[in-house]
């Protein structure tokens, strides 16, 4: 999902408590070929839903569950290829890259039997843009988005406006009941990709939503989607149950007929219950951050073959304040494009042993060293193992650069590293960085923990010389990173939170965003090289998540973004 800059920074600073995944572990094996008589899958959720309304929610747990209830026009397969969901063929694109035509299947229905038509797509996409949830910006390329984004209506009033067309993206239309046309204001090669995973692209039943615009999703009888499963029961903060939709229109047809989720508050409790054969899976539903001690114990014990470590979508790094704009709150020695500033940034980057950070902070389990660029391994735009020179540890070169750029030590005197202490891991990271800069550079850096709200607000204004940074990808496209994190697109002329201003970067990014693959990927990797040459960051680590799969759950698995769809799974005799 493409985030706005504001949302982006909130997610970017999400605590390691919500860490995703990075290093691969064991692949689950199956125990037989015959299906079990009871096709009920059981796994825990750590906390209840925030919302299951695709136009509203933004939590990982909500989307992991909702992807089995709702359908999009397109979606990702398990290998992160864009494929048809409700469409009958992938959209055609005009030669100028401005018009996308989506042909819909004629046989798709909602779980209540209502047909899915172009009118539902228009309603769902217009509604998602108007509600302005954190991912509404995915419709930013569509003509008329800026007008819809200013909409202030909610509830029944918004529903009426959507129904009569007074709130609508002018670039969206239908030519018949099964054809949707989207006109863009400028070419956007990432547009279809941005619709493939995100909640904003999922289709809701207008007839159902209008009965209770704010709460329709809270009751099993009105939580209606076109996906292969529907909710049958929900006891808030206790449990939730789902069942396969009879005669579902899609493929593959569900083999698992029932899903039961206990809603727990402790990941350790979930692991212990798995070991007592209460659950078939642990880690599904957006909760793959299992306690490190539990993962280490399992890795060394008889259940090691059931453990799976998987690359996910988050990366973490240190940002410099690079601004040369006097309006910014803080400058410091790293600002600007001079050789001195560049050498100082590089010195601080090379002085950090990333493997040491990972060993201390994550015990080399829930994260891995970021050595292949900012984009996590397994995603488009990853540069390759050990391909990022800023990910290397070279204290000799670091000291030489520091002494050349700051022979008296005055420039680097009184430096402060600021972080959000919302997660204990952030504090552990900060302490380790402080120790390494002191040991490997001889520079004392003070630590400044700042409450979450203040940290984000001040950081968005460029108020910190050195600060913790990060990003959670929304869909598998480099545009999601480069648009949101650096340059004019991310934060205007001052280069958003870091003050990174590079006209060449902005020009190449505009070109890349308009292109299709593979040319776009070539240009995005060139953008990565610009950031490396300018030493715009200090890479730290990629997120890694842990899953437990019983070997009799055929098809169980996950990828960088999401768990395998439930209708791909089955339970073998065991």
Coordinates of C-alpha atoms in Angstrom, one line a residue:
X1 CA 0.0 0.0 0.0
X2 CA 1.3 3.4 -0.9
X3 CA 1.4 5.6 2.2
X4 CA 1.2 9.3 2.4
X5 CA 4.2 10.9 4.0
X6 CA 2.4 11.4 7.3
X7 CA 1.2 7.8 7.5
X8 CA 4.6 6.6 6.2
X9 CA 6.4 8.1 9.1
X10 CA 4.1 6.6 11.6
X11 CA 4.6 3.1 10.2
X12 CA 8.2 3.8 9.5
X13 CA 8.8 4.3 13.2
X14 CA 6.7 1.3 14.2
X15 CA 8.4 -0.5 17.1
X16 CA 10.3 -3.7 16.7
X17 CA 7.5 -5.2 18.6
X18 CA 5.7 -5.3 15.3
X19 CA 8.8 -6.6 13.4
X20 CA 8.3 -8.5 10.2
X21 CA 10.6 -11.1 8.8
X22 CA 13.9 -11.6 6.9
X23 CA 16.0 -14.8 7.1
X24 CA 14.6 -18.1 5.8
X25 CA 14.6 -21.2 8.0
X26 CA 13.1 -24.6 7.6
X27 CA 10.4 -25.4 5.1
X28 CA 7.6 -27.4 6.6
X29 CA 7.2 -30.9 5.4
X30 CA 4.0 -32.9 5.1
X31 CA 3.3 -36.2 6.9
X32 CA 1.1 -37.9 4.4
X33 CA -1.2 -37.5 1.4
X34 CA -4.7 -38.4 2.7
X35 CA -6.9 -35.6 4.0
X36 CA -8.0 -35.6 7.6
X37 CA -11.7 -36.0 8.2
X38 CA -11.8 -32.8 10.3
X39 CA -10.8 -29.8 8.1
X40 CA -10.6 -27.3 11.0
X41 CA -7.6 -25.0 11.2
X42 CA -6.7 -23.6 14.6
X43 CA -4.2 -20.7 15.2
X44 CA -4.1 -17.9 17.8
X45 CA -4.4 -14.2 17.3
X46 CA -2.5 -11.9 19.6
X47 CA -5.2 -9.2 20.1
X48 CA -8.5 -8.5 18.6
X49 CA -9.3 -6.7 15.3
X50 CA -9.2 -3.0 15.1
X51 CA -11.5 -3.1 12.0
X52 CA -12.3 -5.4 9.2
X53 CA -13.6 -2.6 6.9
X54 CA -11.3 -2.4 3.9
X55 CA -11.9 1.3 3.7
X56 CA -10.7 1.9 7.2
X57 CA -8.2 -0.5 8.7
X58 CA -4.5 -0.4 8.5
X59 CA -3.3 -3.0 11.0
X60 CA -1.4 -6.1 9.8
X61 CA -3.6 -8.5 11.7
X62 CA -6.8 -7.0 10.2
X63 CA -5.5 -7.3 6.6
X64 CA -4.1 -10.8 7.1
X65 CA -7.6 -12.0 8.2
X66 CA -9.6 -9.8 5.8
X67 CA -7.7 -11.1 2.7
X68 CA -9.6 -14.3 3.1
X69 CA -13.0 -12.5 3.4
X70 CA -12.7 -9.9 0.6
X71 CA -11.4 -9.9 -2.9
X72 CA -9.6 -7.3 -5.0
X73 CA -9.8 -6.8 -8.7
X74 CA -6.1 -8.0 -8.7
X75 CA -4.0 -9.6 -6.0
X76 CA -0.6 -11.0 -5.3
X77 CA 0.0 -14.8 -5.5
X78 CA 2.2 -16.4 -2.9
X79 CA 5.3 -15.5 -5.0
X80 CA 4.3 -11.8 -5.1
X81 CA 3.3 -11.9 -8.8
X82 CA 0.3 -9.7 -9.6
X83 CA -2.6 -11.9 -10.8
X84 CA -6.3 -11.6 -11.4
X85 CA -8.7 -12.0 -8.5
X86 CA -12.0 -10.5 -9.6
X87 CA -10.7 -9.6 -13.0
X88 CA -11.0 -11.9 -16.0
X89 CA -7.6 -10.7 -17.4
X90 CA -4.9 -8.3 -16.3
X91 CA -5.8 -4.7 -17.2
X92 CA -4.9 -3.3 -20.5
X93 CA -3.0 0.0 -20.5
X94 CA -3.2 2.7 -23.2
X95 CA 0.0 3.6 -25.1
X96 CA 0.4 6.8 -23.1
X97 CA 0.1 5.0 -19.8
X98 CA -2.9 7.0 -18.7
X99 CA -5.9 4.7 -19.1
X100 CA -6.3 1.3 -17.4
X101 CA -9.2 -0.9 -18.4
X102 CA -10.2 -3.7 -16.0
X103 CA -12.4 -6.5 -17.3
X104 CA -14.3 -8.3 -14.4
X105 CA -15.4 -11.9 -14.1
X106 CA -19.1 -12.5 -14.7
X107 CA -19.4 -15.3 -12.1
X108 CA -18.1 -13.6 -8.9
X109 CA -20.5 -13.1 -6.1
X110 CA -20.5 -11.9 -2.5
X111 CA -21.0 -14.4 0.3
X112 CA -24.7 -13.4 0.5
X113 CA -25.2 -14.2 -3.2
X114 CA -25.1 -10.6 -4.6
X115 CA -23.3 -10.3 -7.9
X116 CA -20.0 -8.4 -8.0
X117 CA -20.2 -5.8 -10.7
X118 CA -18.4 -2.7 -11.9
X119 CA -20.7 -0.6 -9.7
X120 CA -19.3 -2.3 -6.6
X121 CA -15.8 -1.6 -7.8
X122 CA -16.5 2.1 -8.4
X123 CA -18.3 2.3 -5.0
X124 CA -15.4 0.6 -3.1
X125 CA -12.6 2.6 -4.7
X126 CA -14.4 5.9 -4.4
X127 CA -15.3 5.1 -0.8
X128 CA -11.7 4.1 0.0
X129 CA -10.4 7.4 -1.4
X130 CA -13.0 9.4 0.4
X131 CA -12.5 7.8 3.8
X132 CA -8.8 8.8 3.6
X133 CA -7.5 5.9 5.6
X134 CA -3.7 5.7 5.6
X135 CA -3.7 3.9 2.3
X136 CA -6.1 6.1 0.4
X137 CA -3.1 7.6 -1.4
X138 CA -3.0 4.5 -3.6
X139 CA -5.6 6.2 -5.7
X140 CA -3.5 9.3 -5.8
X141 CA -2.7 8.8 -9.5
X142 CA -6.4 8.7 -10.5
X143 CA -7.8 11.9 -12.0
X144 CA -9.9 13.7 -9.3
X145 CA -8.2 12.3 -6.3
X146 CA -7.1 15.6 -4.8
X147 CA -10.8 16.7 -4.8
X148 CA -12.1 13.5 -3.2
X149 CA -9.3 13.6 -0.6
X150 CA -10.7 16.9 0.7
X151 CA -14.1 15.3 1.4
X152 CA -15.2 15.7 5.1
X153 CA -18.3 13.5 5.0
X154 CA -18.6 10.3 7.0
X155 CA -21.2 7.7 7.8
X156 CA -24.6 7.9 6.2
X157 CA -23.9 11.3 4.6
X158 CA -20.8 9.9 2.8
X159 CA -22.8 6.9 1.7
X160 CA -25.5 9.1 0.2
X161 CA -22.8 11.2 -1.6
X162 CA -21.1 8.1 -3.0
X163 CA -24.5 6.8 -4.2
X164 CA -25.5 10.0 -6.0
X165 CA -22.0 10.6 -7.3
X166 CA -21.3 13.9 -5.6
X167 CA -18.2 12.3 -4.1
X168 CA -16.4 10.4 -6.8
X169 CA -13.0 10.1 -8.5
X170 CA -13.7 11.7 -11.9
X171 CA -11.1 9.4 -13.5
X172 CA -13.1 6.3 -12.6
X173 CA -16.0 5.1 -14.8
X174 CA -17.6 1.9 -16.1
X175 CA -18.5 1.2 -19.7
X176 CA -20.7 -1.8 -18.7
X177 CA -21.5 -3.9 -15.7
X178 CA -18.2 -5.7 -16.0
X179 CA -15.7 -3.1 -17.3
X180 CA -14.0 -0.4 -15.1
X181 CA -11.9 2.3 -16.6
X182 CA -9.3 4.3 -14.6
X183 CA -7.8 7.4 -16.0
X184 CA -4.6 8.7 -14.4
X185 CA -3.3 12.2 -14.3
X186 CA 0.2 11.0 -15.1
X187 CA 1.7 7.7 -15.9
X188 CA 2.2 5.5 -12.9
X189 CA 3.8 2.1 -13.6
X190 CA 3.2 1.0 -10.0
X191 CA -0.6 1.6 -10.0
X192 CA -1.8 -1.9 -10.5
X193 CA 0.8 -3.3 -8.1
X194 CA -0.5 -0.9 -5.4
X195 CA -4.0 -2.3 -5.8
X196 CA -2.9 -5.9 -5.6
X197 CA -2.3 -6.2 -1.8
X198 CA -3.9 -3.3 -0.1
X199 CA -7.2 -3.0 1.7
X200 CA -8.1 0.0 -0.3
X201 CA -8.4 -2.1 -3.5
X202 CA -10.7 -4.7 -1.9
X203 CA -14.4 -4.7 -3.0
X204 CA -17.3 -4.3 -0.6
X205 CA -21.0 -4.8 -1.2
X206 CA -22.7 -1.4 -1.4
X207 CA -26.1 -2.8 -0.5
X208 CA -24.7 -4.2 2.8
X209 CA -22.5 -1.2 3.7
X210 CA -25.3 1.3 3.3
X211 CA -27.3 -0.5 6.0
X212 CA -24.8 0.5 8.7
X213 CA -21.9 2.5 7.1
X214 CA -19.7 2.5 10.2
X215 CA -20.4 -0.9 11.8
X216 CA -21.5 -3.3 9.1
X217 CA -18.3 -5.3 9.5
X218 CA -18.8 -6.0 13.2
X219 CA -21.5 -8.6 12.8
X220 CA -21.0 -12.0 11.1
X221 CA -24.4 -11.6 9.3
X222 CA -23.3 -8.3 7.7
X223 CA -19.6 -8.9 7.3
X224 CA -20.0 -9.7 3.6
X225 CA -17.2 -10.0 1.1
X226 CA -16.5 -12.0 -2.0
X227 CA -13.6 -14.0 -0.6
X228 CA -13.6 -17.8 0.1
X229 CA -14.4 -17.4 3.9
X230 CA -17.0 -15.7 6.0
X231 CA -17.2 -15.0 9.7
X232 CA -19.6 -17.2 11.7
X233 CA -18.9 -16.1 15.3
X234 CA -16.9 -13.5 17.2
X235 CA -16.6 -13.1 21.0
X236 CA -14.6 -9.8 21.4
X237 CA -11.2 -10.4 23.0
X238 CA -11.9 -14.1 23.2
X239 CA -12.3 -15.9 19.9
X240 CA -13.4 -15.7 16.3
X241 CA -14.6 -18.4 13.9
X242 CA -14.8 -18.5 10.1
X243 CA -16.3 -21.0 7.6
X244 CA -15.8 -21.7 3.9
X245 CA -18.3 -20.0 1.7
X246 CA -20.5 -22.7 0.1
X247 CA -20.0 -23.0 -3.7
X248 CA -17.5 -20.2 -3.7
X249 CA -16.9 -18.9 -7.3
X250 CA -13.1 -18.7 -7.2
X251 CA -10.2 -21.1 -7.2
X252 CA -8.8 -23.1 -5.6
X253 CA -11.9 -24.3 -3.8
X254 CA -11.5 -24.3 0.0
X255 CA -10.6 -27.6 1.5
X256 CA -10.4 -26.3 5.1
X257 CA -14.0 -25.8 6.1
X258 CA -13.5 -24.0 9.5
X259 CA -11.0 -21.6 11.0
X260 CA -10.9 -21.1 14.8
X261 CA -8.9 -18.4 16.4
X262 CA -8.4 -17.8 20.1
X263 CA -7.6 -14.2 20.9
X264 CA -4.6 -14.2 23.2
X265 CA -2.5 -11.5 24.8
X266 CA 0.8 -13.3 25.1
X267 CA 3.0 -14.8 22.3
X268 CA 4.7 -17.1 24.8
X269 CA 1.3 -18.5 25.7
X270 CA 0.7 -19.1 22.0
X271 CA 4.0 -21.0 21.6
X272 CA 3.4 -23.1 24.7
X273 CA -0.1 -24.0 23.4
X274 CA 1.4 -25.0 20.1
X275 CA 3.9 -27.3 21.8
X276 CA 0.9 -28.9 23.7
X277 CA -0.8 -29.6 20.3
X278 CA -3.5 -27.0 20.8
X279 CA -2.8 -25.1 17.6
X280 CA -1.8 -26.1 14.0
X281 CA 0.0 -22.8 13.3
X282 CA 1.5 -20.0 15.3
X283 CA 2.5 -16.8 13.5
X284 CA -0.4 -16.4 11.1
X285 CA -2.6 -13.4 11.4
X286 CA 0.1 -10.8 11.5
X287 CA 1.8 -12.1 14.7
X288 CA 5.1 -13.6 13.7
X289 CA 7.2 -11.8 16.3
X290 CA 7.6 -14.7 18.6
X291 CA 9.7 -14.2 21.7
X292 CA 13.4 -14.6 21.0
X293 CA 13.9 -17.0 23.9
X294 CA 11.1 -19.2 22.7
X295 CA 12.5 -19.3 19.1
X296 CA 16.0 -20.1 20.4
X297 CA 14.6 -23.0 22.5
X298 CA 12.6 -24.4 19.6
X299 CA 15.4 -24.0 17.2
X300 CA 17.6 -26.2 19.5
X301 CA 14.9 -28.7 20.3
X302 CA 12.7 -31.5 18.8
X303 CA 10.3 -29.0 17.1
X304 CA 13.1 -27.4 15.1
X305 CA 11.7 -28.7 11.8
X306 CA 8.4 -26.9 12.6
X307 CA 10.1 -23.5 12.8
X308 CA 10.2 -21.2 9.7
X309 CA 12.0 -17.9 9.6
X310 CA 10.8 -15.6 6.8
X311 CA 12.0 -12.4 5.2
X312 CA 9.4 -9.6 5.8
X313 CA 9.0 -6.0 4.7
X314 CA 10.6 -3.8 7.3
X315 CA 14.0 -2.2 7.3
X316 CA 15.6 0.0 9.9
X317 CA 18.4 2.5 9.7
X318 CA 19.9 5.7 11.1
X319 CA 19.0 9.0 9.4
X320 CA 21.1 12.1 9.3
X321 CA 19.8 15.6 9.2
X322 CA 21.2 16.6 5.8
X323 CA 19.3 19.9 5.3
X324 CA 20.8 23.0 4.0
X325 CA 17.5 24.9 4.5
X326 CA 17.8 27.5 7.3
X327 CA 14.1 26.9 8.1
X328 CA 14.8 23.5 9.5
X329 CA 15.2 23.1 13.2
X330 CA 18.5 21.3 13.3
X331 CA 21.5 21.1 11.0
X332 CA 24.6 19.6 12.6
X333 CA 27.8 18.4 11.0
X334 CA 26.1 16.1 8.5
X335 CA 24.2 18.7 6.6
X336 CA 24.8 19.6 3.0
X337 CA 26.7 18.2 0.1
X338 CA 30.3 19.2 1.0
X339 CA 33.1 16.6 1.1
X340 CA 33.4 17.2 4.8
X341 CA 29.7 16.4 5.5
X342 CA 29.8 13.4 3.2
X343 CA 33.0 12.0 4.8
X344 CA 31.5 12.4 8.3
X345 CA 28.3 10.6 7.4
X346 CA 30.4 7.8 5.8
X347 CA 32.6 7.6 8.9
X348 CA 29.6 7.1 11.2
X349 CA 28.2 4.5 8.8
X350 CA 31.4 2.4 8.5
X351 CA 32.0 2.5 12.3
X352 CA 29.0 0.4 12.9
X353 CA 29.3 -3.4 12.8
X354 CA 25.8 -4.3 11.6
X355 CA 26.2 -8.0 12.6
X356 CA 27.0 -6.9 16.1
X357 CA 23.9 -4.8 16.2
X358 CA 21.9 -7.8 15.1
X359 CA 23.5 -10.1 17.6
X360 CA 22.8 -7.8 20.5
X361 CA 19.4 -6.5 19.5
X362 CA 17.8 -9.5 17.9
X363 CA 20.1 -12.4 18.9
X364 CA 20.5 -12.9 15.2
X365 CA 16.9 -14.3 15.0
X366 CA 14.2 -11.6 14.6
X367 CA 16.4 -9.5 12.3
X368 CA 19.3 -9.7 10.0
X369 CA 22.0 -7.3 8.9
X370 CA 20.9 -4.8 6.3
X371 CA 23.7 -5.3 3.7
X372 CA 21.7 -5.3 0.5
X373 CA 20.3 -1.8 0.4
X374 CA 17.3 -0.4 2.2
X375 CA 14.8 -2.7 0.6
X376 CA 14.5 -6.0 2.3
X377 CA 15.6 -9.3 0.7
X378 CA 12.9 -10.9 -1.3
X379 CA 11.4 -7.6 -2.5
X380 CA 11.8 -5.9 -5.8
X381 CA 14.7 -3.4 -5.5
X382 CA 16.9 -5.5 -3.1
X383 CA 20.4 -4.9 -4.3
X384 CA 21.9 -8.3 -3.4
X385 CA 23.7 -9.7 -0.4
X386 CA 26.6 -7.5 0.8
X387 CA 25.9 -5.1 -2.2
X388 CA 25.5 -2.0 -0.1
X389 CA 28.9 -0.5 0.8
X390 CA 27.3 1.4 3.7
X391 CA 26.4 -1.9 5.2
X392 CA 30.1 -2.8 5.6
X393 CA 32.1 -2.5 8.8
X394 CA 35.5 -0.8 8.3
X395 CA 36.6 1.0 11.5
X396 CA 40.1 1.9 10.0
X397 CA 38.5 3.8 7.1
X398 CA 36.0 5.3 9.4
X399 CA 38.6 6.7 11.7
X400 CA 40.6 8.1 8.8
X401 CA 37.6 9.8 7.3
X402 CA 36.7 11.3 10.7
X403 CA 40.2 12.6 11.4
X404 CA 40.4 14.2 7.9
X405 CA 37.0 15.8 8.1
X406 CA 37.0 16.8 11.8
X407 CA 40.7 17.0 13.0
X408 CA 39.9 19.0 16.1
X409 CA 36.7 17.0 17.0
X410 CA 34.7 20.2 17.3
X411 CA 32.2 19.3 14.5
X412 CA 31.2 16.0 16.2
X413 CA 31.2 17.4 19.7
X414 CA 27.8 17.2 21.6
X415 CA 26.0 14.9 19.1
X416 CA 22.7 13.4 20.1
X417 CA 21.0 10.3 18.8
X418 CA 17.2 10.4 19.3
X419 CA 14.8 7.5 19.3
X420 CA 11.3 6.4 20.2
X421 CA 11.5 4.2 23.4
X422 CA 8.1 2.7 22.6
X423 CA 9.8 -0.7 22.1
X424 CA 12.7 -1.9 24.4
X425 CA 14.5 -3.0 21.2
X426 CA 14.8 0.7 20.1
X427 CA 16.6 1.4 23.4
X428 CA 18.9 -1.6 23.0
X429 CA 19.8 -0.5 19.5
X430 CA 20.5 3.0 20.6
X431 CA 22.8 1.8 23.4
X432 CA 24.7 -0.4 21.0
X433 CA 25.2 2.4 18.5
X434 CA 26.4 4.7 21.2
X435 CA 28.9 2.0 22.3
X436 CA 30.2 1.4 18.8
X437 CA 30.6 5.0 17.9
X438 CA 32.6 5.5 21.1
X439 CA 34.7 2.4 20.7
X440 CA 35.3 2.5 16.9
X441 CA 35.4 6.3 16.3
X442 CA 36.2 7.7 19.7
X443 CA 33.1 10.0 19.4
X444 CA 30.7 10.3 22.3
X445 CA 27.1 10.5 21.2
X446 CA 24.4 11.1 23.8
X447 CA 21.1 9.3 23.7
X448 CA 17.8 11.1 23.8
X449 CA 14.6 9.0 24.2
X450 CA 11.5 10.9 23.2
X451 CA 7.9 9.9 23.6
X452 CA 6.3 8.5 20.4
X453 CA 4.0 11.5 19.5
X454 CA 6.7 14.1 20.1
X455 CA 9.3 12.0 18.3
X456 CA 7.2 11.7 15.1
X457 CA 6.1 15.3 15.1
X458 CA 9.6 16.7 15.6
X459 CA 11.2 14.2 13.3
X460 CA 8.8 15.2 10.5
X461 CA 10.2 18.7 10.8
X462 CA 13.8 17.6 10.6
X463 CA 14.4 18.3 14.3
X464 CA 17.0 15.6 15.0
X465 CA 20.7 15.5 13.9
X466 CA 20.8 11.7 14.2
X467 CA 17.7 9.6 14.6
X468 CA 16.2 6.1 14.4
X469 CA 14.4 5.5 11.1
X470 CA 12.7 2.7 9.2
X471 CA 10.0 1.7 6.8
X472 CA 7.4 -1.0 6.3
X473 CA 6.7 -1.7 2.7
X474 CA 3.1 -1.6 1.6
X475 CA 3.3 -3.5 -1.7
X476 CA 6.1 -5.1 -3.7
X477 CA 7.3 -2.1 -5.7
X478 CA 10.3 0.2 -5.1
X479 CA 8.2 3.3 -5.7
X480 CA 6.6 2.7 -2.3
X481 CA 10.1 3.3 -0.8
X482 CA 11.6 6.0 -2.9
X483 CA 8.5 8.3 -3.2
X484 CA 7.8 8.2 0.5
X485 CA 11.3 8.5 2.0
X486 CA 13.5 11.0 0.2
X487 CA 13.3 13.9 -2.1
X488 CA 10.7 16.3 -3.2
X489 CA 7.9 13.8 -3.6
X490 CA 8.3 12.7 0.0
X491 CA 8.3 16.0 1.7
X492 CA 8.5 18.9 -0.6
X493 CA 11.6 21.0 -1.4
X494 CA 13.1 20.3 2.0
X495 CA 13.4 16.6 1.4
X496 CA 11.0 15.4 4.2
X497 CA 12.5 14.2 7.5
X498 CA 16.2 14.1 6.5
X499 CA 16.5 17.2 4.4
X500 CA 17.8 15.2 1.5
X501 CA 17.6 17.4 -1.5
X502 CA 18.9 16.2 -4.9
X503 CA 17.4 17.4 -8.1
X504 CA 18.9 14.5 -10.1
X505 CA 17.2 12.1 -7.6
X506 CA 13.9 13.8 -8.1
X507 CA 14.2 13.8 -11.9
X508 CA 15.1 10.1 -12.1
X509 CA 12.4 9.1 -9.6
X510 CA 9.7 10.8 -11.7
X511 CA 11.0 8.9 -14.7
X512 CA 11.0 5.6 -12.8
X513 CA 7.6 6.0 -11.4
X514 CA 6.1 6.4 -14.9
X515 CA 7.8 3.3 -16.2
X516 CA 6.9 -0.4 -16.2
X517 CA 9.2 -3.2 -15.3
X518 CA 12.0 -4.0 -16.0
X519 CA 13.2 -0.5 -17.0
X520 CA 11.7 1.0 -13.8
X521 CA 13.7 -1.5 -11.6
X522 CA 16.9 -0.4 -13.3
X523 CA 16.2 3.2 -12.5
X524 CA 15.2 2.5 -8.9
X525 CA 18.5 0.7 -8.4
X526 CA 20.2 3.8 -9.8
X527 CA 18.3 5.8 -7.2
X528 CA 19.6 3.4 -4.5
X529 CA 23.1 4.2 -5.7
X530 CA 22.5 7.9 -5.4
X531 CA 21.5 7.5 -1.8
X532 CA 24.6 5.4 -1.2
X533 CA 26.9 7.9 -2.9
X534 CA 25.4 10.7 -0.8
X535 CA 25.6 8.5 2.3
X536 CA 22.0 9.3 3.1
X537 CA 21.6 6.7 5.8
X538 CA 23.3 4.1 8.0
X539 CA 21.7 0.7 7.3
X540 CA 21.1 -1.4 10.4
X541 CA 18.8 -4.5 10.0
X542 CA 15.9 -6.1 8.2
X543 CA 13.0 -7.6 10.0
X544 CA 12.6 -11.4 10.4
X545 CA 9.6 -13.2 11.7
X546 CA 9.1 -16.7 13.1
X547 CA 6.3 -19.1 12.3
X548 CA 5.5 -22.6 13.7
X549 CA 3.8 -25.0 11.3
X550 CA 2.6 -28.5 12.0
X551 CA 3.9 -30.6 9.1
X552 CA 0.4 -32.0 8.5
X553 CA -0.9 -28.5 7.4
X554 CA -0.3 -28.8 3.6
X555 CA 0.3 -25.5 1.9
X556 CA 1.2 -23.7 5.1
X557 CA 3.6 -20.9 4.4
X558 CA 4.1 -17.2 4.2
X559 CA 6.0 -14.6 2.1
X560 CA 7.5 -11.1 2.7
X561 CA 4.0 -9.6 2.9
X562 CA 1.3 -12.0 4.0
X563 CA 0.4 -15.6 5.0
X564 CA -0.7 -18.0 2.4
X565 CA -4.4 -17.8 1.7
X566 CA -6.6 -20.2 3.7
X567 CA -8.1 -21.7 0.6
X568 CA -4.7 -23.0 -0.4
X569 CA -4.3 -25.0 2.8
X570 CA -5.5 -28.5 3.8
X571 CA -5.0 -30.8 6.8
X572 CA -3.6 -34.2 6.2
X573 CA -4.2 -37.2 8.3
X574 CA -1.8 -37.3 11.3

